[in-house]
PDB file of C-alpha atoms and ligand atoms in Angstrom:
ATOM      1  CA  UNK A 186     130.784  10.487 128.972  1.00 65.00           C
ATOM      2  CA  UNK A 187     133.669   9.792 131.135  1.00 90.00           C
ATOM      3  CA  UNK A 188     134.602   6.096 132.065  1.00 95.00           C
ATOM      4  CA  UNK A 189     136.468   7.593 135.113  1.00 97.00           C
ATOM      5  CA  UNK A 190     133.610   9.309 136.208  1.00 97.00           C
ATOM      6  CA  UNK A 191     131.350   6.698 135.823  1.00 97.00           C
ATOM      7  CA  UNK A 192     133.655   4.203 137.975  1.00 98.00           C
ATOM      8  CA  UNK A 193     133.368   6.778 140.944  1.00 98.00           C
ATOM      9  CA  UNK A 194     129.834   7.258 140.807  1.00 97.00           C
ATOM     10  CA  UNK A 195     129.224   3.384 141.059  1.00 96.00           C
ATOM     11  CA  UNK A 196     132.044   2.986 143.828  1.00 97.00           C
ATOM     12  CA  UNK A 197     130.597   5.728 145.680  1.00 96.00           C
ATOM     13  CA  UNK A 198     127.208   4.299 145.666  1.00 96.00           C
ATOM     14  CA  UNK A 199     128.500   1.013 147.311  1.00 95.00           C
ATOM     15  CA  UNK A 200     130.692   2.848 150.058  1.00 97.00           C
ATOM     16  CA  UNK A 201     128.996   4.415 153.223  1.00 97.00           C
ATOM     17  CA  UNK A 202     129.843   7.819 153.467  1.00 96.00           C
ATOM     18  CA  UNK A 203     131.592   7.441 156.820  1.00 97.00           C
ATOM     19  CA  UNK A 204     134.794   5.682 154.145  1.00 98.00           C
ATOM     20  CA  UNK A 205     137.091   8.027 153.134  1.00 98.00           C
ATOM     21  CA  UNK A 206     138.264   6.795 149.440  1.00 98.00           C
ATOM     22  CA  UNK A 207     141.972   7.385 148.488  1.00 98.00           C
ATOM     23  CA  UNK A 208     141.827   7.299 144.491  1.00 98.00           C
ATOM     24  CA  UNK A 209     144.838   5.457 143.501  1.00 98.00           C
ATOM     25  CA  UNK A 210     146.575   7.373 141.066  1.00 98.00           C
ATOM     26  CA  UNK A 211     149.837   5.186 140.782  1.00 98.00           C
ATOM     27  CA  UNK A 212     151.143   5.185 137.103  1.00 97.00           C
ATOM     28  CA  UNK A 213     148.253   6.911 135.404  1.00 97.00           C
ATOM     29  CA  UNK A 214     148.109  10.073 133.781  1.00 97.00           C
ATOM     30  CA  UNK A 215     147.562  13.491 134.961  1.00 97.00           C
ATOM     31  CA  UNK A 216     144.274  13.567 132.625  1.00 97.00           C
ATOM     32  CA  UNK A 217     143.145  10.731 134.129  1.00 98.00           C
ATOM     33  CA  UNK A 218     143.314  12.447 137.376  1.00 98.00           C
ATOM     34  CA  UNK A 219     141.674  15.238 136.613  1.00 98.00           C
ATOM     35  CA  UNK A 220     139.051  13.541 134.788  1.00 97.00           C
ATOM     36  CA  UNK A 221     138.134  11.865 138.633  1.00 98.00           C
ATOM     37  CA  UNK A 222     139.138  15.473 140.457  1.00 98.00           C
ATOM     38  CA  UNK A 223     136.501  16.910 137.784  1.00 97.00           C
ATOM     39  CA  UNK A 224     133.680  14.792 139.139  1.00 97.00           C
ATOM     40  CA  UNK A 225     134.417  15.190 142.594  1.00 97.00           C
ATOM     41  CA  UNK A 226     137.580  13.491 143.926  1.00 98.00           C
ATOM     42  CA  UNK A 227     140.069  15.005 145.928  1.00 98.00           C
ATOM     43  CA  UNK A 228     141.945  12.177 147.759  1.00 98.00           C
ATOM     44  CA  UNK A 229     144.651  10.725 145.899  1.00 98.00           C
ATOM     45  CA  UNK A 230     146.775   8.293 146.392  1.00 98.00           C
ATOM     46  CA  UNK A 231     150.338   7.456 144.721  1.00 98.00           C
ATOM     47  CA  UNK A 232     153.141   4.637 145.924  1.00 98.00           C
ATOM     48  CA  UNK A 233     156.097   5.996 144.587  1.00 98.00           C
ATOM     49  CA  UNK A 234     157.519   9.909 145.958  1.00 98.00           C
ATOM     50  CA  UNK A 235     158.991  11.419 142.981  1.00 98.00           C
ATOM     51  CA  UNK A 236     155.918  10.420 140.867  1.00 98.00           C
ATOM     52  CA  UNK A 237     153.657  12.049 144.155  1.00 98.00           C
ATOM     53  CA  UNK A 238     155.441  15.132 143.964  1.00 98.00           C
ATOM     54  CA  UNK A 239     155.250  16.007 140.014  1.00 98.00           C
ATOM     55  CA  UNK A 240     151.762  15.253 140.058  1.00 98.00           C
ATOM     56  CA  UNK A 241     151.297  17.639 143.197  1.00 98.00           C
ATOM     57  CA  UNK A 242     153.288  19.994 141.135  1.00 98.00           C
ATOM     58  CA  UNK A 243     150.991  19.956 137.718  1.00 97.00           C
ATOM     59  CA  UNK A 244     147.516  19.448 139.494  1.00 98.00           C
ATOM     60  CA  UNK A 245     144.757  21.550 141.778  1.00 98.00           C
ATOM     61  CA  UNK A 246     146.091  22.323 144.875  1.00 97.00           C
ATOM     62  CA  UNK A 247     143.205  21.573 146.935  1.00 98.00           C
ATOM     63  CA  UNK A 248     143.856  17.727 146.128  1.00 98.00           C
ATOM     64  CA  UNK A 249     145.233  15.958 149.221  1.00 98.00           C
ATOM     65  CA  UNK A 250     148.079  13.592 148.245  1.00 98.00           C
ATOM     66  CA  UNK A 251     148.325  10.548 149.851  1.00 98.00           C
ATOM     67  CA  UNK A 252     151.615   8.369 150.107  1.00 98.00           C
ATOM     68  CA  UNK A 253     150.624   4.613 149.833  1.00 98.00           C
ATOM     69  CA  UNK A 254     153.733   2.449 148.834  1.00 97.00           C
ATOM     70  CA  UNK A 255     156.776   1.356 150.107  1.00 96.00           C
ATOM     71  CA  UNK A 256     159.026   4.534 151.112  1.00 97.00           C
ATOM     72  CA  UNK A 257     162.885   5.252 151.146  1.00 97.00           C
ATOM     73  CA  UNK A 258     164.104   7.346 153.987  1.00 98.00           C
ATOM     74  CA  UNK A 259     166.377   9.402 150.863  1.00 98.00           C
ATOM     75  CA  UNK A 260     162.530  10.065 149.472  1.00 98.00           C
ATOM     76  CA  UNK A 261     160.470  11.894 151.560  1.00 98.00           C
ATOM     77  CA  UNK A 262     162.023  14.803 151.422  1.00 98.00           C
ATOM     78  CA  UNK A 263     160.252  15.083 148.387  1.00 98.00           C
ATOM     79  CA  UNK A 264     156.473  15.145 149.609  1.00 98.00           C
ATOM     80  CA  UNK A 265     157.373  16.292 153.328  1.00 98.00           C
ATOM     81  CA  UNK A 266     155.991  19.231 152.187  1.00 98.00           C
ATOM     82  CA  UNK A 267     152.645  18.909 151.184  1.00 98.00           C
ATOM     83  CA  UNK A 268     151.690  15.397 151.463  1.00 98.00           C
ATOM     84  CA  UNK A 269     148.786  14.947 153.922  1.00 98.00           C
ATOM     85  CA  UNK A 270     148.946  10.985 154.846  1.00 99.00           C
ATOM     86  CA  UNK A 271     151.531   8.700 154.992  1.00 98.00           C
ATOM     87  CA  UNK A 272     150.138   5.416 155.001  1.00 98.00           C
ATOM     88  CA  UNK A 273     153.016   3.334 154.681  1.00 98.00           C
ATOM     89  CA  UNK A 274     155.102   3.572 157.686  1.00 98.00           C
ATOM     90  CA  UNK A 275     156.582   0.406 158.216  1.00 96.00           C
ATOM     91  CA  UNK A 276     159.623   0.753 160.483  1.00 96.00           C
ATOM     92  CA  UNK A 277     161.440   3.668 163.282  1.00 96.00           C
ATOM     93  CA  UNK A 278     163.694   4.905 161.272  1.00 97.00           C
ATOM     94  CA  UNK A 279     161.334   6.411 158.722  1.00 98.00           C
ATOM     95  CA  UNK A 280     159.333   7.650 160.943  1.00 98.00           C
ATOM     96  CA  UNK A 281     162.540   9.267 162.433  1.00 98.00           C
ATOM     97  CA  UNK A 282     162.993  10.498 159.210  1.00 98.00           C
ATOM     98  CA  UNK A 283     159.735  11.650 158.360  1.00 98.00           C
ATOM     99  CA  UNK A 284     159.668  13.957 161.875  1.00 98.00           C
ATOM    100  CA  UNK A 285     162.777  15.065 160.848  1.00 98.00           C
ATOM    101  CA  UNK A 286     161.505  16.491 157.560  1.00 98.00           C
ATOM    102  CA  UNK A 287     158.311  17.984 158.949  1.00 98.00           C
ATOM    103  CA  UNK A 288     160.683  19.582 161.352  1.00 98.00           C
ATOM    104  CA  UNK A 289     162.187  21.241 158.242  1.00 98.00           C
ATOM    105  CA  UNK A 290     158.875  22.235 156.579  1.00 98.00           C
ATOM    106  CA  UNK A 291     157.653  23.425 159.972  1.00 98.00           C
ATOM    107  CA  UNK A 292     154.519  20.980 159.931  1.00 98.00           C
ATOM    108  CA  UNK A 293     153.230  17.954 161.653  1.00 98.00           C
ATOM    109  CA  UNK A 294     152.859  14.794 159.383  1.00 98.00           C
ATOM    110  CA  UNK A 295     149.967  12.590 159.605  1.00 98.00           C
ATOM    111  CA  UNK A 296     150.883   8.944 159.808  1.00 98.00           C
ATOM    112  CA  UNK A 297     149.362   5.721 159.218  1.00 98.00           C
ATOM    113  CA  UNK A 298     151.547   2.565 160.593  1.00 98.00           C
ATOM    114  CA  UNK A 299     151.460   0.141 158.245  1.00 97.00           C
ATOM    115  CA  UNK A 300     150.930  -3.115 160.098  1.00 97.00           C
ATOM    116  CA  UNK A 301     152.133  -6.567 158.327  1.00 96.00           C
ATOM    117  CA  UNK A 302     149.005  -8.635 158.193  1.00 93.00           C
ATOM    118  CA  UNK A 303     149.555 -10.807 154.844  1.00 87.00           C
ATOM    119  CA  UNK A 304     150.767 -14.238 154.087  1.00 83.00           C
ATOM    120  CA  UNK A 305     153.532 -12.960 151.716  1.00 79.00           C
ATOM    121  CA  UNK A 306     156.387 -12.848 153.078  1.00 75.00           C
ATOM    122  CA  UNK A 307     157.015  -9.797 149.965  1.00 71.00           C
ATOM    123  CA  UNK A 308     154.821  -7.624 151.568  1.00 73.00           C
ATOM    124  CA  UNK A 309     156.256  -4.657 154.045  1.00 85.00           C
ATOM    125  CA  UNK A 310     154.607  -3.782 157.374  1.00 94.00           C
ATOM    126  CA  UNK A 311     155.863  -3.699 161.334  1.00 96.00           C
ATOM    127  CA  UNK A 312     154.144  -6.273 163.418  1.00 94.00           C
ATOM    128  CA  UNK A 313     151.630  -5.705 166.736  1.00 95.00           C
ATOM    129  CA  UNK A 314     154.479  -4.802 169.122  1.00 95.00           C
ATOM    130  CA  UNK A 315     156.592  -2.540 167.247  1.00 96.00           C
ATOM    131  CA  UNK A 316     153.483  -0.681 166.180  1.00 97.00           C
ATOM    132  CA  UNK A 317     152.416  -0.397 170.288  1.00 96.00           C
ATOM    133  CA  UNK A 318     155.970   1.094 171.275  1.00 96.00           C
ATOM    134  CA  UNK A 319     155.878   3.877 168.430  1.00 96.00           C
ATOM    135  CA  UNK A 320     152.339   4.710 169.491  1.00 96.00           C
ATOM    136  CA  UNK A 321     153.683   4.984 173.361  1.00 94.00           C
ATOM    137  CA  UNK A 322     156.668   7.713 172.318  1.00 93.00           C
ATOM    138  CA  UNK A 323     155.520   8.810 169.020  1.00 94.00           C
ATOM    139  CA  UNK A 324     158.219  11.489 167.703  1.00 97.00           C
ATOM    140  CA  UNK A 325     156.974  15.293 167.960  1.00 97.00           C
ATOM    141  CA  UNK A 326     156.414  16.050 164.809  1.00 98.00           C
ATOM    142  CA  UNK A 327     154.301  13.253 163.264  1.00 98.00           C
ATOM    143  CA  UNK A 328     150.568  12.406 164.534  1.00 97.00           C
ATOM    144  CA  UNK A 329     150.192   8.801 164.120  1.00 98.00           C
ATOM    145  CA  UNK A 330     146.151   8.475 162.918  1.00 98.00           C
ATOM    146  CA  UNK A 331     145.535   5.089 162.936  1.00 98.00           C
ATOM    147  CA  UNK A 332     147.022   1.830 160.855  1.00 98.00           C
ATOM    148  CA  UNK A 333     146.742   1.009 157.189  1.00 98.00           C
ATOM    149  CA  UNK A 334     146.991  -2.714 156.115  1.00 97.00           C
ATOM    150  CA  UNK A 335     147.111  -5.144 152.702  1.00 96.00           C
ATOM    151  CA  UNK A 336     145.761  -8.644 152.803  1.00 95.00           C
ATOM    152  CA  UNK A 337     147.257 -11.464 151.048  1.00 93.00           C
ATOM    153  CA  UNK A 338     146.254 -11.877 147.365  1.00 92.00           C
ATOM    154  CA  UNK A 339     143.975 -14.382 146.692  1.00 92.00           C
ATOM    155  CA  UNK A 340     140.653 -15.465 145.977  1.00 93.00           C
ATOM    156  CA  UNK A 341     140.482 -17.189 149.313  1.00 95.00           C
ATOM    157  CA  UNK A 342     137.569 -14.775 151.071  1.00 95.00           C
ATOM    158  CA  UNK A 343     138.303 -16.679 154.450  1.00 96.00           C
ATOM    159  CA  UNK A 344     142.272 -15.955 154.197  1.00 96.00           C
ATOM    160  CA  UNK A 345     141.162 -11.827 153.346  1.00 96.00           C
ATOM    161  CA  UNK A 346     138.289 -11.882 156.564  1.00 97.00           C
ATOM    162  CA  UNK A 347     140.755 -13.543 158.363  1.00 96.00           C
ATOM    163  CA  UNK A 348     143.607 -10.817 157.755  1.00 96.00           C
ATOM    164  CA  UNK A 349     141.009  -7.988 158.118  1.00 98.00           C
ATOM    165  CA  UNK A 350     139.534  -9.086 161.813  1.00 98.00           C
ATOM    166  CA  UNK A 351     143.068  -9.129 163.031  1.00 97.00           C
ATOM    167  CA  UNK A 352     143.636  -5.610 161.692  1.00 98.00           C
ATOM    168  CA  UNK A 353     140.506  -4.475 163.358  1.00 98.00           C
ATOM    169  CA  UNK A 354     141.354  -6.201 166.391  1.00 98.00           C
ATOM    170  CA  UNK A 355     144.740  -4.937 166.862  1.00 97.00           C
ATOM    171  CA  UNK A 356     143.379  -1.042 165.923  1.00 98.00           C
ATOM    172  CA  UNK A 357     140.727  -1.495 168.673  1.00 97.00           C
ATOM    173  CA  UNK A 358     143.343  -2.632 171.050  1.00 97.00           C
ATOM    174  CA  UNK A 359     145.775   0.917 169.997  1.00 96.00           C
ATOM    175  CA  UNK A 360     143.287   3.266 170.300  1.00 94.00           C
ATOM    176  CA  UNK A 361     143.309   4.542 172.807  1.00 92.00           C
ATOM    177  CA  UNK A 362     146.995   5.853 171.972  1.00 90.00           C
ATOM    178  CA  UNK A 363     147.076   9.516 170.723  1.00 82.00           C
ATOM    179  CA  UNK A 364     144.156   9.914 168.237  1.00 88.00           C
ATOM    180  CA  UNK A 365     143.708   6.642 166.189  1.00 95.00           C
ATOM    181  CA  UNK A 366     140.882   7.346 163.661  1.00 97.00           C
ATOM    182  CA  UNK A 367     141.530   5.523 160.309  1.00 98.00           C
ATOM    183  CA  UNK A 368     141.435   2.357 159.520  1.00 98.00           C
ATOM    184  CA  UNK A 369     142.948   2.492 155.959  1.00 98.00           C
ATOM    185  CA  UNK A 370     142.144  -1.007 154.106  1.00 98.00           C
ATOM    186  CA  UNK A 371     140.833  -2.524 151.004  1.00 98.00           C
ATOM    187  CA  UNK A 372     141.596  -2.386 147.581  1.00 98.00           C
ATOM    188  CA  UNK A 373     139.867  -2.667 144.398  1.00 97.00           C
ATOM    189  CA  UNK A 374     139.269  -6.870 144.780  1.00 95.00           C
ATOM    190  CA  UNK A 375     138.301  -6.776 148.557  1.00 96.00           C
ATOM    191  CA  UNK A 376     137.302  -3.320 149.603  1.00 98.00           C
ATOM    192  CA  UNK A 377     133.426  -4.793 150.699  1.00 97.00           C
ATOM    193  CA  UNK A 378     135.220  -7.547 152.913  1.00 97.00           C
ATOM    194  CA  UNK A 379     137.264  -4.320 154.251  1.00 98.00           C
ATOM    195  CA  UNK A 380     134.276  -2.259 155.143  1.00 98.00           C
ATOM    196  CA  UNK A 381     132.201  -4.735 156.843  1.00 98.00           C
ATOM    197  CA  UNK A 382     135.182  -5.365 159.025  1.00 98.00           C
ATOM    198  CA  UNK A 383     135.191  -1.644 159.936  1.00 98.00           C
ATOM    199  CA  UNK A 384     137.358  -0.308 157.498  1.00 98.00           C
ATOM    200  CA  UNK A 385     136.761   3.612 156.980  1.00 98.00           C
ATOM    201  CA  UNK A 386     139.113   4.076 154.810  1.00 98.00           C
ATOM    202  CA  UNK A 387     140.072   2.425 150.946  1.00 98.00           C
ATOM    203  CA  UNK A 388     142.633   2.887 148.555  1.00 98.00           C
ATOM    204  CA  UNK A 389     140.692   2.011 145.213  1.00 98.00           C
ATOM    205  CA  UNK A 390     142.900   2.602 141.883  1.00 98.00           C
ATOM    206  CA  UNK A 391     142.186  -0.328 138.603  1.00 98.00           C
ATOM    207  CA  UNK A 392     138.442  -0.582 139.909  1.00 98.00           C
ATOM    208  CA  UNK A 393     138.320   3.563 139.060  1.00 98.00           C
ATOM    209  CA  UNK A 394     141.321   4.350 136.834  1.00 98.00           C
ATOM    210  CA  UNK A 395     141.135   0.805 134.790  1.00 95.00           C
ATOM    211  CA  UNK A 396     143.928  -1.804 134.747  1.00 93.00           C
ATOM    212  CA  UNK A 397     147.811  -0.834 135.143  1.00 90.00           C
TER     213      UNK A 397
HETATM  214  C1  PLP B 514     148.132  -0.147 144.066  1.00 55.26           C
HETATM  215  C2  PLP B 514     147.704  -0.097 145.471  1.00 55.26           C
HETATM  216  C3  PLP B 514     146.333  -0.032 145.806  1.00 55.26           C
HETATM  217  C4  PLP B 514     145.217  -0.059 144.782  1.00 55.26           C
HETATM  218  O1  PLP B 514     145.141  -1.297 144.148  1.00 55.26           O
HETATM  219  P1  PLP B 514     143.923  -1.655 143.175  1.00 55.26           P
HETATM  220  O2  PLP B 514     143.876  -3.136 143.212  1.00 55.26           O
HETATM  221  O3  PLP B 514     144.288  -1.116 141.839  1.00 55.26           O
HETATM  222  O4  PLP B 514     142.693  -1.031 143.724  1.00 55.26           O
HETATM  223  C5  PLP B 514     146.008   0.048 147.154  1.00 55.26           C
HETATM  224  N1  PLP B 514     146.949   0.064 148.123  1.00 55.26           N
HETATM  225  C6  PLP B 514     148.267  -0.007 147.824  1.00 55.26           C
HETATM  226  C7  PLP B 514     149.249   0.018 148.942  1.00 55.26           C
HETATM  227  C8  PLP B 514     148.677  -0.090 146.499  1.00 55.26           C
HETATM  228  O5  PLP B 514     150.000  -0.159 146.227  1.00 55.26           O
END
């Protein structure tokens, strides 16, 4: 019996198929992740690009990687190669950087923007108009698929819904830019709230993998 695969059975069984869910990987083990690949799961999701690229190194390589944290221009060189969504783009200059790098591995990048939509002034993310003007010149070598948010930490359910409708809003507004298709929030606490604001995609990690 396997905890892990437990956890995604029950998650899965409370998502609509239409949600893509990124299994966030972030500081666990590479048992752990093939414990989840074992019973199914092959979206992945880690916040830190060294830590991405050893695990792409030591696992399947039919997983698709997904980069969810805060990125350093110096870093991704390491998972230009293989990663398969960058969720985290949160100013011009790395995505500048990131087109640069797919230039190198002779690939297009897929690219969330990440879009600032919390109270916390801590949290990283480019606002509505910045996020307009990339989608109007986007560089060559990156295909910007839609916008990823985090909501503000709380128990507060009218602060999250709040957060989440102006997400929605804004993605509605942006897509008809290029092809916008994902929608990437929720998170263990507030993934429901996420989906019945049209989320279709959630990056789920304590809620599967147990607490950090
Ligand atoms: C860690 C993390 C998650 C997953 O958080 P859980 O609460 O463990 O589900 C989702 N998105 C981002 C950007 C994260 O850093």
């Amino acid at each position: 019996m396997s905890v892990i695969a437990d956890n995604l059975r029950l998650l899965k069984s409370q998502v609509p198929e239409t949600v893509t869910l990124v299994a966030v990987s972030k500081t666990k083990p590479v048992s752990d992740i093939l414990e989840a690949y074992e019973a199914g799961q092959k979206v992945f999701g880690e916040n830190k690009a060294q830590e991405l690229a050893a695990k792409h190194e030591s696992l399947p390589k039919d997983i698709q990687w997904h980069m969810i944290g805060h990125l350093q221009r110096n870093k991704v060189k390491y998972i230009a190669p293989f990663v398969a969504l960058i969720h985290s783009v949160e100013n011009e200059s790395l995505l500048e950087e990131i087109d640069k790098q797919a230039l190198k591995n002779q690939r297009v990048i897929d690219c969330l923007l990440q879009i600032h939509i919390a109270r916390e002034e801590t949290k990283f993310g480019m606002d509505a108009r910045q996020a307009e003007s990339l989608l109007k010149s986007p560089p060559p070598n990156i295909n910007i698929r839609g916008l990823m948010g985090i909501a503000t930490y709380t128990d507060d359910t009218e602060i999250i819904n709040s957060e989440f409708a102006a997400l929605k809003a804004l993605f509605d507004k942006l897509k008809p830019y290029g092809r916008m298709e994902i929608l990437s929030m929720g998170m263990s606490g507030d993934y429901k709230l996420a989906i019945a604001h049209g989320s279709n995609m959630i990056r789920v990690g304590s809620a599967i993998f147990g607490s950090r």
